[in-house]
Short mmCIF file of C-alpha atoms in Angstrom, two decimals:
data_model
loop_
_atom_site.label_atom_id
_atom_site.label_comp_id
_atom_site.label_asym_id
_atom_site.label_seq_id
_atom_site.Cartn_x
_atom_site.Cartn_y
_atom_site.Cartn_z
CA UNK A 1 0.21 -0.27 0.12
CA UNK A 2 1.65 3.29 -0.86
CA UNK A 3 0.13 6.05 1.50
CA UNK A 4 0.89 9.69 0.28
CA UNK A 5 0.78 13.08 3.81
CA UNK A 6 0.97 16.72 3.30
CA UNK A 7 3.16 18.78 4.47
CA UNK A 8 1.77 23.15 5.02
CA UNK A 9 5.14 24.47 5.93
CA UNK A 10 8.63 23.49 3.95
CA UNK A 11 11.18 24.99 6.48
CA UNK A 12 10.68 21.49 8.69
CA UNK A 13 12.36 19.50 6.84
CA UNK A 14 15.70 21.26 7.28
CA UNK A 15 14.80 22.11 11.02
CA UNK A 16 13.08 19.38 12.67
CA UNK A 17 16.69 17.55 13.05
CA UNK A 18 15.53 14.48 15.40
CA UNK A 19 11.83 11.87 14.69
CA UNK A 20 11.32 12.53 17.89
CA UNK A 21 11.67 16.04 18.76
CA UNK A 22 8.94 19.02 19.81
CA UNK A 23 7.24 21.42 17.74
CA UNK A 24 11.10 22.51 15.82
CA UNK A 25 9.00 26.39 15.63
CA UNK A 26 6.22 25.62 12.19
CA UNK A 27 2.04 25.54 12.47
CA UNK A 28 1.06 22.87 14.58
CA UNK A 29 -0.72 20.85 11.21
CA UNK A 30 2.89 20.53 9.85
CA UNK A 31 3.96 19.58 13.00
CA UNK A 32 1.21 17.11 13.65
CA UNK A 33 1.49 16.26 10.59
CA UNK A 34 4.86 15.52 10.18
CA UNK A 35 4.94 13.53 13.61
CA UNK A 36 2.49 11.39 11.63
CA UNK A 37 4.58 10.58 9.22
CA UNK A 38 7.51 9.37 10.83
CA UNK A 39 5.12 6.74 13.91
CA UNK A 40 3.28 5.56 10.80
CA UNK A 41 6.69 5.08 9.37
CA UNK A 42 8.20 2.96 11.89
CA UNK A 43 4.71 1.31 12.92
CA UNK A 44 4.75 0.16 9.30
CA UNK A 45 7.68 -1.10 8.63
CA UNK A 46 6.57 -4.92 8.43
CA UNK A 47 3.16 -4.43 6.93
CA UNK A 48 5.02 -3.18 3.31
CA UNK A 49 3.50 -0.47 3.50
CA UNK A 50 5.66 2.65 1.25
CA UNK A 51 4.94 6.50 3.05
CA UNK A 52 5.98 9.28 1.09
CA UNK A 53 5.23 13.38 2.02
CA UNK A 54 4.61 16.02 -0.16
CA UNK A 55 5.28 19.98 -0.15
CA UNK A 56 2.99 22.35 -2.78
CA UNK A 57 6.25 24.49 -2.52
CA UNK A 58 8.01 24.48 -5.66
CA UNK A 59 10.96 22.14 -4.82
CA UNK A 60 12.93 20.60 -8.63
CA UNK A 61 14.53 17.70 -6.31
CA UNK A 62 13.41 14.70 -4.67
CA UNK A 63 14.41 14.77 -1.00
CA UNK A 64 14.41 12.09 2.80
CA UNK A 65 12.64 14.27 5.12
CA UNK A 66 14.31 10.78 8.13
CA UNK A 67 13.59 8.21 5.79
CA UNK A 68 10.58 9.57 4.09
CA UNK A 69 10.72 10.25 0.13
CA UNK A 70 9.30 14.20 -0.59
CA UNK A 71 8.06 14.42 -3.71
CA UNK A 72 8.35 18.23 -5.15
CA UNK A 73 5.41 19.35 -6.95
CA UNK A 74 6.12 19.19 -10.27
CA UNK A 75 7.21 15.51 -10.15
CA UNK A 76 3.78 14.82 -7.69
CA UNK A 77 1.47 13.39 -11.14
CA UNK A 78 3.50 10.10 -11.56
CA UNK A 79 3.36 8.51 -8.63
CA UNK A 80 -0.49 6.67 -7.92
CA UNK A 81 -1.11 5.86 -4.12
CA UNK A 82 -3.94 4.07 -2.52
CA UNK A 83 -4.63 6.30 0.44
CA UNK A 84 -3.23 10.34 0.41
CA UNK A 85 -4.11 12.20 4.19
CA UNK A 86 -4.52 15.53 2.69
CA UNK A 87 -5.25 19.10 4.86
CA UNK A 88 -5.91 23.48 3.78
CA UNK A 89 -4.68 24.43 1.01
CA UNK A 90 -3.92 21.86 -0.45
CA UNK A 91 -7.46 20.87 -0.53
CA UNK A 92 -8.11 23.74 -2.51
CA UNK A 93 -6.00 23.57 -4.97
CA UNK A 94 -7.45 19.81 -5.88
CA UNK A 95 -11.35 20.59 -5.03
CA UNK A 96 -10.08 23.69 -8.24
CA UNK A 97 -7.85 21.23 -9.93
CA UNK A 98 -4.79 23.18 -9.69
CA UNK A 99 -2.94 19.98 -8.46
CA UNK A 100 -3.52 16.51 -9.53
CA UNK A 101 -2.42 13.73 -7.62
CA UNK A 102 -3.13 9.53 -8.67
CA UNK A 103 -5.14 8.31 -5.33
CA UNK A 104 -7.88 5.61 -4.23
CA UNK A 105 -8.94 7.49 -1.21
CA UNK A 106 -8.12 10.94 -0.48
CA UNK A 107 -8.98 11.50 3.72
CA UNK A 108 -9.37 15.02 4.19
CA UNK A 109 -7.54 16.21 8.03
CA UNK A 110 -10.45 19.36 9.29
CA UNK A 111 -7.90 21.36 11.72
CA UNK A 112 -10.46 24.16 12.48
CA UNK A 113 -14.04 23.75 14.04
CA UNK A 114 -16.79 24.82 12.37
CA UNK A 115 -15.17 24.75 8.54
CA UNK A 116 -17.68 24.41 6.54
CA UNK A 117 -15.85 25.57 3.11
CA UNK A 118 -12.94 22.12 3.65
CA UNK A 119 -15.55 20.37 4.75
CA UNK A 120 -17.65 21.20 1.60
CA UNK A 121 -14.41 20.59 -0.96
CA UNK A 122 -13.89 17.73 0.17
CA UNK A 123 -16.69 16.06 -0.40
CA UNK A 124 -17.03 18.05 -3.61
CA UNK A 125 -13.62 15.44 -3.90
CA UNK A 126 -14.37 12.69 -2.91
CA UNK A 127 -12.14 13.25 0.41
CA UNK A 128 -13.03 11.66 3.79
CA UNK A 129 -13.29 13.63 6.53
CA UNK A 130 -11.41 13.66 9.81
CA UNK A 131 -11.81 15.29 12.60
CA UNK A 132 -8.51 15.95 15.23
CA UNK A 133 -9.85 16.64 18.18
CA UNK A 134 -13.84 16.06 20.33
CA UNK A 135 -14.35 19.61 19.84
CA UNK A 136 -13.85 19.68 16.39
CA UNK A 137 -15.78 16.45 15.56
CA UNK A 138 -18.24 18.10 17.77
CA UNK A 139 -18.53 21.43 15.50
CA UNK A 140 -18.71 19.73 12.61
CA UNK A 141 -21.01 16.58 13.21
CA UNK A 142 -23.28 19.61 12.96
CA UNK A 143 -21.71 20.57 8.84
CA UNK A 144 -21.80 17.13 8.18
CA UNK A 145 -22.82 14.76 10.12
CA UNK A 146 -20.41 11.68 10.77
CA UNK A 147 -17.40 11.80 9.90
CA UNK A 148 -14.26 9.64 11.20
CA UNK A 149 -12.79 11.43 14.99
CA UNK A 150 -8.71 10.48 15.62
CA UNK A 151 -6.82 13.09 17.90
CA UNK A 152 -3.46 14.69 16.46
CA UNK A 153 -0.48 13.06 17.97
CA UNK A 154 1.04 14.35 21.57
CA UNK A 155 3.66 13.30 23.99
CA UNK A 156 4.82 14.37 26.83
CA UNK A 157 7.60 12.81 27.55
CA UNK A 158 9.50 14.13 24.76
CA UNK A 159 9.20 17.97 26.18
CA UNK A 160 10.28 17.18 28.55
CA UNK A 161 13.72 15.08 27.51
CA UNK A 162 14.14 18.18 25.82
CA UNK A 163 15.54 20.37 29.46
CA UNK A 164 18.51 21.41 29.85
CA UNK A 165 18.34 19.91 33.40
CA UNK A 166 16.05 16.71 32.50
CA UNK A 167 13.80 16.54 35.33
CA UNK A 168 14.67 13.47 37.47
CA UNK A 169 10.86 11.94 37.79
CA UNK A 170 6.96 13.52 38.61
CA UNK A 171 7.86 15.97 41.36
CA UNK A 172 10.62 17.90 40.08
CA UNK A 173 8.56 19.55 38.05
CA UNK A 174 5.38 19.72 40.85
CA UNK A 175 8.18 21.61 43.18
CA UNK A 176 8.09 25.06 41.69
CA UNK A 177 6.66 26.22 44.77
CA UNK A 178 3.72 29.55 44.81
CA UNK A 179 4.92 33.49 43.79
CA UNK A 180 4.51 34.01 47.32
CA UNK A 181 7.61 31.92 47.59
CA UNK A 182 9.89 33.32 45.29
CA UNK A 183 11.34 36.27 44.23
CA UNK A 184 9.57 36.92 41.16
CA UNK A 185 5.76 35.59 39.38
CA UNK A 186 6.31 34.45 35.68
CA UNK A 187 3.23 34.70 33.17
CA UNK A 188 3.81 32.64 30.15
CA UNK A 189 2.39 33.17 26.46
CA UNK A 190 2.56 31.15 23.98
CA UNK A 191 1.52 31.29 20.62
CA UNK A 192 1.78 33.27 17.30
CA UNK A 193 1.60 36.90 17.07
CA UNK A 194 -1.59 37.39 14.69
CA UNK A 195 -4.95 37.89 16.12
CA UNK A 196 -6.99 35.54 15.97
CA UNK A 197 -4.41 34.07 18.76
CA UNK A 198 -5.60 36.58 21.20
CA UNK A 199 -2.12 37.82 22.71
CA UNK A 200 -3.30 42.13 22.92
CA UNK A 201 -6.33 40.52 24.76
CA UNK A 202 -4.04 39.73 26.79
CA UNK A 203 -1.66 43.09 26.45
CA UNK A 204 -5.55 44.70 26.96
CA UNK A 205 -4.82 43.29 30.95
CA UNK A 206 -2.05 44.15 31.52
CA UNK A 207 -1.81 47.11 33.67
CA UNK A 208 -4.43 45.58 35.90
CA UNK A 209 -2.30 42.63 37.26
CA UNK A 210 0.35 45.12 37.23
CA UNK A 211 -1.34 47.16 39.84
CA UNK A 212 -1.67 44.39 41.57
CA UNK A 213 1.59 43.84 42.15
CA UNK A 214 2.96 46.36 42.92
CA UNK A 215 0.57 47.23 45.72
CA UNK A 216 1.62 43.94 47.28
CA UNK A 217 4.99 44.38 46.45
CA UNK A 218 5.14 41.43 44.14
CA UNK A 219 7.43 41.20 41.41
CA UNK A 220 6.02 40.81 37.94
CA UNK A 221 7.35 39.36 34.34
CA UNK A 222 5.77 38.52 31.17
CA UNK A 223 7.09 35.91 28.41
CA UNK A 224 5.80 35.49 25.43
CA UNK A 225 7.12 32.96 23.20
CA UNK A 226 5.51 33.14 19.33
CA UNK A 227 5.52 36.07 16.69
CA UNK A 228 3.68 36.29 12.96
CA UNK A 229 6.68 34.06 11.10
CA UNK A 230 5.72 30.31 12.37
CA UNK A 231 2.98 30.60 10.57
CA UNK A 232 5.07 32.04 7.76
CA UNK A 233 3.18 35.60 7.81
CA UNK A 234 5.28 39.11 7.75
CA UNK A 235 6.97 40.17 10.26
CA UNK A 236 6.56 44.11 9.47
CA UNK A 237 6.59 45.83 12.65
CA UNK A 238 10.09 47.81 13.72
CA UNK A 239 9.90 46.06 17.68
CA UNK A 240 8.56 43.83 18.15
CA UNK A 241 8.22 40.31 16.15
CA UNK A 242 4.72 40.51 14.48
CA UNK A 243 3.37 42.66 11.38
CA UNK A 244 3.12 46.75 11.53
CA UNK A 245 -0.81 46.85 12.22
CA UNK A 246 -0.57 44.58 15.54
CA UNK A 247 2.67 45.47 16.53
CA UNK A 248 0.93 48.55 17.37
CA UNK A 249 -2.21 48.12 18.86
CA UNK A 250 0.41 45.57 20.75
CA UNK A 251 2.11 48.91 22.02
CA UNK A 252 -1.16 50.92 22.61
CA UNK A 253 -2.01 48.32 25.26
CA UNK A 254 1.23 47.66 26.57
CA UNK A 255 3.39 50.99 26.73
CA UNK A 256 6.85 51.39 28.32
CA UNK A 257 6.75 48.05 29.90
CA UNK A 258 7.88 46.18 27.20
CA UNK A 259 11.13 44.93 27.43
CA UNK A 260 10.24 46.39 31.30
CA UNK A 261 7.76 43.42 32.60
CA UNK A 262 6.47 41.91 28.75
CA UNK A 263 9.11 40.05 26.84
CA UNK A 264 8.80 38.84 23.29
CA UNK A 265 10.49 36.18 22.60
CA UNK A 266 10.02 35.56 19.04
CA UNK A 267 9.40 31.81 17.16
CA UNK A 268 11.53 29.61 19.69
CA UNK A 269 12.97 26.29 18.50
CA UNK A 270 12.62 23.30 22.00
CA UNK A 271 14.70 25.86 23.59
CA UNK A 272 10.52 27.42 24.44
CA UNK A 273 10.78 24.64 27.31
CA UNK A 274 12.99 26.75 29.37
CA UNK A 275 11.37 29.13 30.06
CA UNK A 276 8.28 27.88 30.05
CA UNK A 277 9.48 25.86 32.08
CA UNK A 278 9.74 28.90 34.37
CA UNK A 279 6.55 29.98 34.99
CA UNK A 280 4.61 29.98 37.08
CA UNK A 281 0.93 30.33 34.37
CA UNK A 282 0.61 30.68 31.12
CA UNK A 283 -2.64 32.21 29.15
CA UNK A 284 -3.18 30.38 25.41
CA UNK A 285 -5.45 32.06 23.47
CA UNK A 286 -8.54 34.02 25.51
CA UNK A 287 -10.97 33.38 23.03
CA UNK A 288 -10.23 29.92 22.12
CA UNK A 289 -10.77 31.10 18.21
CA UNK A 290 -9.93 29.19 14.96
CA UNK A 291 -8.67 25.89 18.41
CA UNK A 292 -8.84 22.08 17.63
CA UNK A 293 -6.23 20.69 19.00
CA UNK A 294 -4.69 23.39 20.52
CA UNK A 295 -0.76 21.45 21.57
CA UNK A 296 -0.10 24.03 24.04
CA UNK A 297 -1.38 23.83 26.16
CA UNK A 298 -1.22 20.73 27.05
CA UNK A 299 2.65 22.15 25.96
CA UNK A 300 2.27 24.08 29.15
CA UNK A 301 1.06 20.97 31.28
CA UNK A 302 3.72 18.63 30.24
CA UNK A 303 5.76 21.01 32.43
CA UNK A 304 3.35 20.72 34.76
CA UNK A 305 2.53 24.56 34.32
CA UNK A 306 -1.83 25.18 34.85
CA UNK A 307 -3.05 27.27 31.76
CA UNK A 308 -6.43 30.19 31.69
CA UNK A 309 -7.88 30.07 28.64
CA UNK A 310 -11.75 29.57 27.65
CA UNK A 311 -14.70 27.07 26.88
CA UNK A 312 -14.75 27.70 23.61
CA UNK A 313 -13.62 25.30 20.35
CA UNK A 314 -10.89 23.26 20.98
CA UNK A 315 -10.01 24.78 24.22
CA UNK A 316 -12.41 23.17 25.81
CA UNK A 317 -11.65 19.65 25.67
CA UNK A 318 -9.08 20.31 28.33
CA UNK A 319 -10.89 23.14 30.02
CA UNK A 320 -13.89 21.22 31.32
CA UNK A 321 -10.98 20.32 33.68
CA UNK A 322 -10.12 23.25 35.08
CA UNK A 323 -12.68 24.98 36.05
CA UNK A 324 -10.58 28.12 38.79
CA UNK A 325 -9.04 29.13 35.91
CA UNK A 326 -11.47 28.89 32.59
CA UNK A 327 -12.62 32.56 31.20
CA UNK A 328 -16.26 33.35 29.76
CA UNK A 329 -14.78 36.36 28.90
CA UNK A 330 -10.80 37.79 27.81
CA UNK A 331 -12.49 40.63 30.56
CA UNK A 332 -11.48 37.87 32.84
CA UNK A 333 -7.37 37.51 32.33
CA UNK A 334 -6.74 40.05 34.73
CA UNK A 335 -8.66 38.70 37.67
CA UNK A 336 -7.81 34.63 37.59
CA UNK A 337 -4.04 35.59 37.91
CA UNK A 338 -5.17 37.66 39.95
CA UNK A 339 -7.16 34.77 42.58
CA UNK A 340 -4.57 32.45 41.04
CA UNK A 341 -1.23 34.59 43.38
CA UNK A 342 -3.91 34.61 46.48
CA UNK A 343 -4.07 30.12 46.61
CA UNK A 344 -2.65 28.85 49.58
CA UNK A 345 0.54 26.64 48.08
CA UNK A 346 -1.51 23.46 48.13
CA UNK A 347 -3.59 24.16 46.13
CA UNK A 348 -1.64 25.55 43.40
CA UNK A 349 0.48 22.15 43.34
CA UNK A 350 -3.10 20.12 42.75
CA UNK A 351 -3.36 22.45 39.57
CA UNK A 352 -0.52 21.71 38.57
CA UNK A 353 -0.11 18.09 39.42
CA UNK A 354 -3.41 18.03 38.03
CA UNK A 355 -2.65 19.37 34.98
CA UNK A 356 0.62 17.27 34.74
CA UNK A 357 -1.36 14.60 34.34
CA UNK A 358 -3.26 15.98 31.29
CA UNK A 359 -0.45 16.75 29.14
CA UNK A 360 -0.10 12.24 30.68
CA UNK A 361 -3.45 11.42 29.55
CA UNK A 362 -3.51 12.91 25.61
CA UNK A 363 0.24 11.28 25.66
CA UNK A 364 -0.93 7.56 26.11
CA UNK A 365 -3.12 8.31 22.85
CA UNK A 366 -0.46 8.77 21.15
CA UNK A 367 0.14 4.55 20.04
CA UNK A 368 -4.04 4.08 19.88
CA UNK A 369 -4.78 7.39 17.29
CA UNK A 370 -1.80 5.81 15.67
CA UNK A 371 -3.56 2.79 15.18
CA UNK A 372 -6.69 4.51 14.58
CA UNK A 373 -5.16 5.64 12.05
CA UNK A 374 -3.95 2.91 10.50
CA UNK A 375 -7.03 1.35 10.71
CA UNK A 376 -8.69 4.69 8.65
CA UNK A 377 -6.32 3.58 5.95
CA UNK A 378 -6.79 -0.06 6.24
CA UNK A 379 -10.77 0.57 5.68
CA UNK A 380 -12.49 3.27 4.53
CA UNK A 381 -14.79 5.59 6.95
CA UNK A 382 -14.48 2.60 10.11
CA UNK A 383 -14.56 4.97 12.47
CA UNK A 384 -17.92 6.48 11.42
CA UNK A 385 -21.37 5.82 12.81
CA UNK A 386 -23.68 4.08 9.87
CA UNK A 387 -27.12 3.23 10.64
CA UNK A 388 -26.06 -0.71 10.28
CA UNK A 389 -25.13 0.53 13.78
CA UNK A 390 -27.73 0.92 15.44
CA UNK A 391 -28.23 -3.17 14.81
CA UNK A 392 -25.93 -2.98 17.98
CA UNK A 393 -27.74 0.28 19.86
CA UNK A 394 -31.19 -2.22 19.05
CA UNK A 395 -29.45 -5.10 20.61
CA UNK A 396 -28.65 -3.03 24.15
CA UNK A 397 -32.17 -1.91 24.65
CA UNK A 398 -33.07 -5.94 24.24
CA UNK A 399 -30.74 -6.72 26.52
CA UNK A 400 -31.31 -3.86 29.28
CA UNK A 401 -35.74 -5.07 29.29
CA UNK A 402 -34.27 -8.42 29.36
CA UNK A 403 -32.27 -7.13 32.62
CA UNK A 404 -35.15 -4.95 33.54
CA UNK A 405 -37.87 -8.21 33.43
CA UNK A 406 -35.30 -11.09 35.19
CA UNK A 407 -35.54 -8.03 38.24
CA UNK A 408 -38.57 -6.89 38.93
CA UNK A 409 -39.66 -11.38 38.25
CA UNK A 410 -37.16 -11.91 41.25
CA UNK A 411 -38.53 -9.40 43.11
CA UNK A 412 -42.18 -11.12 42.55
CA UNK A 413 -40.43 -14.48 43.68
CA UNK A 414 -39.48 -12.70 46.96
CA UNK A 415 -42.51 -11.38 47.89
CA UNK A 416 -44.74 -13.77 46.95
CA UNK A 417 -41.95 -16.21 49.14
CA UNK A 418 -42.24 -13.66 51.63
CA UNK A 419 -46.15 -13.89 52.19
CA UNK A 420 -46.59 -17.47 51.75
CA UNK A 421 -44.18 -17.86 55.07
#
């Protein structure tokens, strides 16, 4: 069987140096697709399957990505595939017939909630649909009904192993104490500096947080990881790693706090975990806009760092377990931070442990999700709840009626025995 997996960003070929490493500084869609390709490659060697990678960039030469052949755009028409896993702009190109791929089957990874456009185009090119998270599935179910759902693969251990000082045990990660026990309270933010990721909403709240900390003699820092370059958008602002328009908006809210209590690190590779590991709490996409499987939250959780976010879209998959840190409106960010500062040491440690365990839970599903992909590649739409499965529910109802009937019969017999004694 010949399998094709599409990657959006070519730069991952040069900056992802190891098979098992954290995101080297590309978009989550590209990284999770690359990890899927590498994981499938390891798993299916004994099956005789053949995996290839495809990029729509205009590279004219074949290359290898950790042993997987990368097919250039000008050569794709000469290949035939049994199954092609596609996403994003490639769905557009196939629908508009800008690109042609000879494949018996297509599987579209839908990585945004309520993605009517990509779902509609996928159906037009007869591509099966996979939503990459629980929240993504629920939203897209309203558009296309039942379809496949497989979480993105995630590995917390890879993240922790990238730290320069390797923790000896989970306890070492969770030893970080409450802000009141050390000099500086560090808040973290990680995400592309584009409007949809919502950093400007954090900036808008920063003055209230700063004022509270100043009154209480608490030193404060905001560590900002990410830039618009993460998704290969322009970084035209003179001092911040983002567009001029967005940078001007951030400056309006932060003023002279930039490089005093707020520090911008730009797009980073695995070295970002050294900064993240020092943070007491993090904020991720306050509105949740466009999130499906929000890996950023899980990266913070891997290091035992609790996260403030909303119940919108894909952030809800995790935040539903953290009522104390969930916001319904971005204006609540400052209140959540201030409340966290007031928590006693025991409550903070419990939140850190819950975060750590949540990362481990999603990490433990990695092998399961790889096997689900193998099943889906082998059998079309195997994870779709077809009408035929009504038979299963009918048997459940039948067995339930049988259980109730037997229970009633036993009660009647016991009652008769009781009154005849």
